[in-house]
PDB file of C-alpha atoms in Angstrom:
ATOM      1  CA  UNK A   1    -139.332 120.737 194.106  1.00  0.00           C
ATOM      2  CA  UNK A   2    -138.881 122.060 190.592  1.00  0.00           C
ATOM      3  CA  UNK A   3    -141.257 120.333 188.038  1.00  0.00           C
ATOM      4  CA  UNK A   4    -138.328 118.880 185.984  1.00  0.00           C
ATOM      5  CA  UNK A   5    -136.746 117.190 189.184  1.00  0.00           C
ATOM      6  CA  UNK A   6    -140.152 116.035 190.400  1.00  0.00           C
ATOM      7  CA  UNK A   7    -140.644 114.425 186.940  1.00  0.00           C
ATOM      8  CA  UNK A   8    -137.342 112.721 186.960  1.00  0.00           C
ATOM      9  CA  UNK A   9    -137.867 111.566 190.607  1.00  0.00           C
ATOM     10  CA  UNK A  10    -141.176 110.089 189.603  1.00  0.00           C
ATOM     11  CA  UNK A  11    -139.861 108.493 186.472  1.00  0.00           C
ATOM     12  CA  UNK A  12    -137.231 106.844 188.593  1.00  0.00           C
ATOM     13  CA  UNK A  13    -139.487 105.674 191.416  1.00  0.00           C
ATOM     14  CA  UNK A  14    -142.503 104.999 189.315  1.00  0.00           C
ATOM     15  CA  UNK A  15    -140.996 102.697 186.722  1.00  0.00           C
ATOM     16  CA  UNK A  16    -140.766 105.209 183.878  1.00  0.00           C
ATOM     17  CA  UNK A  17    -138.348 105.222 181.043  1.00  0.00           C
ATOM     18  CA  UNK A  18    -135.553 106.434 183.318  1.00  0.00           C
ATOM     19  CA  UNK A  19    -135.908 103.767 185.963  1.00  0.00           C
ATOM     20  CA  UNK A  20    -134.537 101.055 183.473  1.00  0.00           C
ATOM     21  CA  UNK A  21    -131.146 101.745 181.984  1.00  0.00           C
ATOM     22  CA  UNK A  22    -130.597 100.279 178.311  1.00  0.00           C
ATOM     23  CA  UNK A  23    -129.463  96.563 178.736  1.00  0.00           C
ATOM     24  CA  UNK A  24    -125.725  95.773 178.690  1.00  0.00           C
ATOM     25  CA  UNK A  25    -125.618  94.282 175.182  1.00  0.00           C
ATOM     26  CA  UNK A  26    -122.489  95.709 173.790  1.00  0.00           C
ATOM     27  CA  UNK A  27    -119.498  93.665 173.652  1.00  0.00           C
ATOM     28  CA  UNK A  28    -116.122  95.156 174.982  1.00  0.00           C
ATOM     29  CA  UNK A  29    -113.876  96.522 172.358  1.00  0.00           C
ATOM     30  CA  UNK A  30    -110.327  95.727 172.146  1.00  0.00           C
ATOM     31  CA  UNK A  31    -107.901  98.433 173.320  1.00  0.00           C
ATOM     32  CA  UNK A  32    -106.674 100.887 170.845  1.00  0.00           C
ATOM     33  CA  UNK A  33    -103.312  99.763 169.151  1.00  0.00           C
ATOM     34  CA  UNK A  34    -100.311 100.750 170.925  1.00  0.00           C
ATOM     35  CA  UNK A  35     -98.256 103.307 169.021  1.00  0.00           C
ATOM     36  CA  UNK A  36     -94.554 103.970 169.262  1.00  0.00           C
ATOM     37  CA  UNK A  37     -93.141 105.753 172.220  1.00  0.00           C
ATOM     38  CA  UNK A  38     -92.497 109.413 171.195  1.00  0.00           C
ATOM     39  CA  UNK A  39     -91.463 110.806 174.621  1.00  0.00           C
ATOM     40  CA  UNK A  40     -88.270 111.804 175.941  1.00  0.00           C
ATOM     41  CA  UNK A  41     -86.221 108.514 177.379  1.00  0.00           C
ATOM     42  CA  UNK A  42     -84.954 109.444 180.884  1.00  0.00           C
ATOM     43  CA  UNK A  43     -83.265 106.090 181.402  1.00  0.00           C
ATOM     44  CA  UNK A  44     -80.044 106.196 183.040  1.00  0.00           C
ATOM     45  CA  UNK A  45     -77.984 106.431 186.408  1.00  0.00           C
ATOM     46  CA  UNK A  46     -78.339 109.573 188.499  1.00  0.00           C
ATOM     47  CA  UNK A  47     -76.427 110.707 191.486  1.00  0.00           C
ATOM     48  CA  UNK A  48     -78.770 112.211 194.048  1.00  0.00           C
ATOM     49  CA  UNK A  49     -78.744 114.376 197.309  1.00  0.00           C
ATOM     50  CA  UNK A  50     -81.831 114.726 199.431  1.00  0.00           C
ATOM     51  CA  UNK A  51     -83.339 116.215 202.463  1.00  0.00           C
ATOM     52  CA  UNK A  52     -85.596 114.049 204.420  1.00  0.00           C
ATOM     53  CA  UNK A  53     -87.813 115.733 207.154  1.00  0.00           C
ATOM     54  CA  UNK A  54     -87.072 112.671 209.370  1.00  0.00           C
ATOM     55  CA  UNK A  55     -83.804 111.621 208.506  1.00  0.00           C
ATOM     56  CA  UNK A  56     -81.964 114.836 207.484  1.00  0.00           C
ATOM     57  CA  UNK A  57     -79.477 114.985 204.550  1.00  0.00           C
ATOM     58  CA  UNK A  58     -78.644 111.721 202.493  1.00  0.00           C
ATOM     59  CA  UNK A  59     -77.023 110.826 199.019  1.00  0.00           C
ATOM     60  CA  UNK A  60     -77.956 107.968 196.785  1.00  0.00           C
ATOM     61  CA  UNK A  61     -78.121 106.765 193.467  1.00  0.00           C
ATOM     62  CA  UNK A  62     -81.200 106.289 191.187  1.00  0.00           C
ATOM     63  CA  UNK A  63     -81.422 103.918 188.215  1.00  0.00           C
ATOM     64  CA  UNK A  64     -84.224 104.671 185.800  1.00  0.00           C
ATOM     65  CA  UNK A  65     -85.014 102.350 182.935  1.00  0.00           C
ATOM     66  CA  UNK A  66     -87.798 102.814 180.163  1.00  0.00           C
ATOM     67  CA  UNK A  67     -90.128  99.917 179.863  1.00  0.00           C
ATOM     68  CA  UNK A  68     -90.741 100.374 176.058  1.00  0.00           C
ATOM     69  CA  UNK A  69     -93.515  97.830 175.470  1.00  0.00           C
ATOM     70  CA  UNK A  70     -95.613  99.525 178.056  1.00  0.00           C
ATOM     71  CA  UNK A  71     -94.880 103.212 176.915  1.00  0.00           C
ATOM     72  CA  UNK A  72     -97.129 104.834 174.440  1.00  0.00           C
ATOM     73  CA  UNK A  73     -96.923 108.186 172.540  1.00  0.00           C
ATOM     74  CA  UNK A  74     -95.952 110.939 175.079  1.00  0.00           C
ATOM     75  CA  UNK A  75     -96.383 108.453 178.179  1.00  0.00           C
ATOM     76  CA  UNK A  76     -93.525 106.597 179.557  1.00  0.00           C
ATOM     77  CA  UNK A  77     -93.429 103.655 181.840  1.00  0.00           C
ATOM     78  CA  UNK A  78     -90.164 103.310 183.998  1.00  0.00           C
ATOM     79  CA  UNK A  79     -88.496 100.821 186.469  1.00  0.00           C
ATOM     80  CA  UNK A  80     -87.042 102.949 189.354  1.00  0.00           C
ATOM     81  CA  UNK A  81     -84.470 101.897 191.828  1.00  0.00           C
ATOM     82  CA  UNK A  82     -83.017 104.315 194.588  1.00  0.00           C
ATOM     83  CA  UNK A  83     -79.951 103.033 196.525  1.00  0.00           C
ATOM     84  CA  UNK A  84     -79.163 105.014 199.725  1.00  0.00           C
ATOM     85  CA  UNK A  85     -76.309 103.764 201.846  1.00  0.00           C
ATOM     86  CA  UNK A  86     -77.184 102.897 205.322  1.00  0.00           C
ATOM     87  CA  UNK A  87     -80.926 102.819 204.482  1.00  0.00           C
ATOM     88  CA  UNK A  88     -81.230 100.280 201.823  1.00  0.00           C
ATOM     89  CA  UNK A  89     -82.696  99.763 198.380  1.00  0.00           C
ATOM     90  CA  UNK A  90     -85.964 101.327 197.116  1.00  0.00           C
ATOM     91  CA  UNK A  91     -87.230  99.621 193.971  1.00  0.00           C
ATOM     92  CA  UNK A  92     -90.422 101.156 192.413  1.00  0.00           C
ATOM     93  CA  UNK A  93     -91.768 102.239 189.250  1.00  0.00           C
ATOM     94  CA  UNK A  94     -92.678 105.524 187.442  1.00  0.00           C
ATOM     95  CA  UNK A  95     -95.235 106.991 184.923  1.00  0.00           C
ATOM     96  CA  UNK A  96     -93.951 109.899 182.835  1.00  0.00           C
ATOM     97  CA  UNK A  97     -95.789 112.484 180.642  1.00  0.00           C
ATOM     98  CA  UNK A  98     -93.466 115.150 179.153  1.00  0.00           C
ATOM     99  CA  UNK A  99     -90.912 116.157 181.783  1.00  0.00           C
ATOM    100  CA  UNK A 100     -93.083 115.001 184.807  1.00  0.00           C
ATOM    101  CA  UNK A 101     -92.900 111.609 186.259  1.00  0.00           C
ATOM    102  CA  UNK A 102     -94.907 110.050 189.294  1.00  0.00           C
ATOM    103  CA  UNK A 103     -92.795 107.634 191.130  1.00  0.00           C
ATOM    104  CA  UNK A 104     -93.594 104.847 193.604  1.00  0.00           C
ATOM    105  CA  UNK A 105     -90.984 103.376 195.798  1.00  0.00           C
ATOM    106  CA  UNK A 106     -90.784 101.009 198.826  1.00  0.00           C
ATOM    107  CA  UNK A 107     -87.745  99.968 201.045  1.00  0.00           C
ATOM    108  CA  UNK A 108     -87.026  96.233 200.467  1.00  0.00           C
ATOM    109  CA  UNK A 109     -87.582  95.830 204.140  1.00  0.00           C
ATOM    110  CA  UNK A 110     -91.180  96.099 204.820  1.00  0.00           C
ATOM    111  CA  UNK A 111     -90.940  96.611 208.570  1.00  0.00           C
ATOM    112  CA  UNK A 112     -89.547 100.043 208.104  1.00  0.00           C
ATOM    113  CA  UNK A 113     -92.907 101.100 206.557  1.00  0.00           C
ATOM    114  CA  UNK A 114     -90.586 103.331 204.457  1.00  0.00           C
ATOM    115  CA  UNK A 115     -92.474 103.478 201.123  1.00  0.00           C
ATOM    116  CA  UNK A 116     -94.043 106.649 199.371  1.00  0.00           C
ATOM    117  CA  UNK A 117     -94.866 108.405 196.013  1.00  0.00           C
ATOM    118  CA  UNK A 118     -92.900 111.150 194.381  1.00  0.00           C
ATOM    119  CA  UNK A 119     -93.375 113.665 191.736  1.00  0.00           C
ATOM    120  CA  UNK A 120     -90.217 114.603 189.569  1.00  0.00           C
ATOM    121  CA  UNK A 121     -89.708 117.208 187.119  1.00  0.00           C
ATOM    122  CA  UNK A 122     -86.855 116.723 184.670  1.00  0.00           C
ATOM    123  CA  UNK A 123     -84.618 119.356 182.970  1.00  0.00           C
ATOM    124  CA  UNK A 124     -81.346 119.572 181.089  1.00  0.00           C
ATOM    125  CA  UNK A 125     -78.182 120.391 183.030  1.00  0.00           C
ATOM    126  CA  UNK A 126     -75.348 122.653 181.810  1.00  0.00           C
ATOM    127  CA  UNK A 127     -73.442 119.733 180.427  1.00  0.00           C
ATOM    128  CA  UNK A 128     -76.461 118.271 178.545  1.00  0.00           C
ATOM    129  CA  UNK A 129     -77.178 115.757 181.009  1.00  0.00           C
ATOM    130  CA  UNK A 130     -80.664 115.235 182.483  1.00  0.00           C
ATOM    131  CA  UNK A 131     -81.377 116.216 186.007  1.00  0.00           C
ATOM    132  CA  UNK A 132     -84.521 115.947 188.123  1.00  0.00           C
ATOM    133  CA  UNK A 133     -85.985 117.454 191.286  1.00  0.00           C
ATOM    134  CA  UNK A 134     -88.493 115.019 193.134  1.00  0.00           C
ATOM    135  CA  UNK A 135     -90.738 115.846 196.077  1.00  0.00           C
ATOM    136  CA  UNK A 136     -91.992 112.632 197.906  1.00  0.00           C
ATOM    137  CA  UNK A 137     -94.468 111.761 200.523  1.00  0.00           C
ATOM    138  CA  UNK A 138     -94.189 108.874 202.751  1.00  0.00           C
ATOM    139  CA  UNK A 139     -97.633 108.278 204.579  1.00  0.00           C
ATOM    140  CA  UNK A 140     -96.463 105.563 207.250  1.00  0.00           C
ATOM    141  CA  UNK A 141     -92.711 106.162 207.848  1.00  0.00           C
ATOM    142  CA  UNK A 142     -92.283 107.442 211.297  1.00  0.00           C
ATOM    143  CA  UNK A 143     -95.932 108.914 211.486  1.00  0.00           C
ATOM    144  CA  UNK A 144     -95.682 110.353 208.191  1.00  0.00           C
ATOM    145  CA  UNK A 145     -92.706 112.074 206.152  1.00  0.00           C
ATOM    146  CA  UNK A 146     -91.717 114.095 203.050  1.00  0.00           C
ATOM    147  CA  UNK A 147     -88.564 115.173 201.463  1.00  0.00           C
ATOM    148  CA  UNK A 148     -86.844 116.673 198.444  1.00  0.00           C
ATOM    149  CA  UNK A 149     -84.380 115.018 196.206  1.00  0.00           C
ATOM    150  CA  UNK A 150     -82.175 116.578 193.516  1.00  0.00           C
ATOM    151  CA  UNK A 151     -80.587 114.060 191.107  1.00  0.00           C
ATOM    152  CA  UNK A 152     -78.112 114.546 188.209  1.00  0.00           C
ATOM    153  CA  UNK A 153     -77.616 112.131 185.359  1.00  0.00           C
ATOM    154  CA  UNK A 154     -74.000 110.468 184.959  1.00  0.00           C
TER     155      UNK A 154
END
């Protein structure tokens, strides 16, 4: 063993200065004050087309709504709802930074085990409307699943 490692080990085992961390006397501090949301608001209704590895092609509608009181600076908090005819409704939530959003969603029927996480990238479409592409992963749906969705704001 190198002498410095041996010294630290001996101090920890032998009750040296390193064996006793400082007492936890500090009191917790209040969280930093919240600032205004300065990011881009992606709220709206989007028409989507997807390709699911297990189910194939599908269409749906996504509704995103900014939760302003939980958004700060460039970070946005969102409610998320995907409605897919024939499969049901998938409520969830998203956390955005810049033009990227992590999204959690789950089918309202828990017996399907149809829930997952996605990562969406937003861009402006030709008409100035927002669009996004979302890759998603569902760890328990039919033994594991993934897909890709492209959505265009109305």
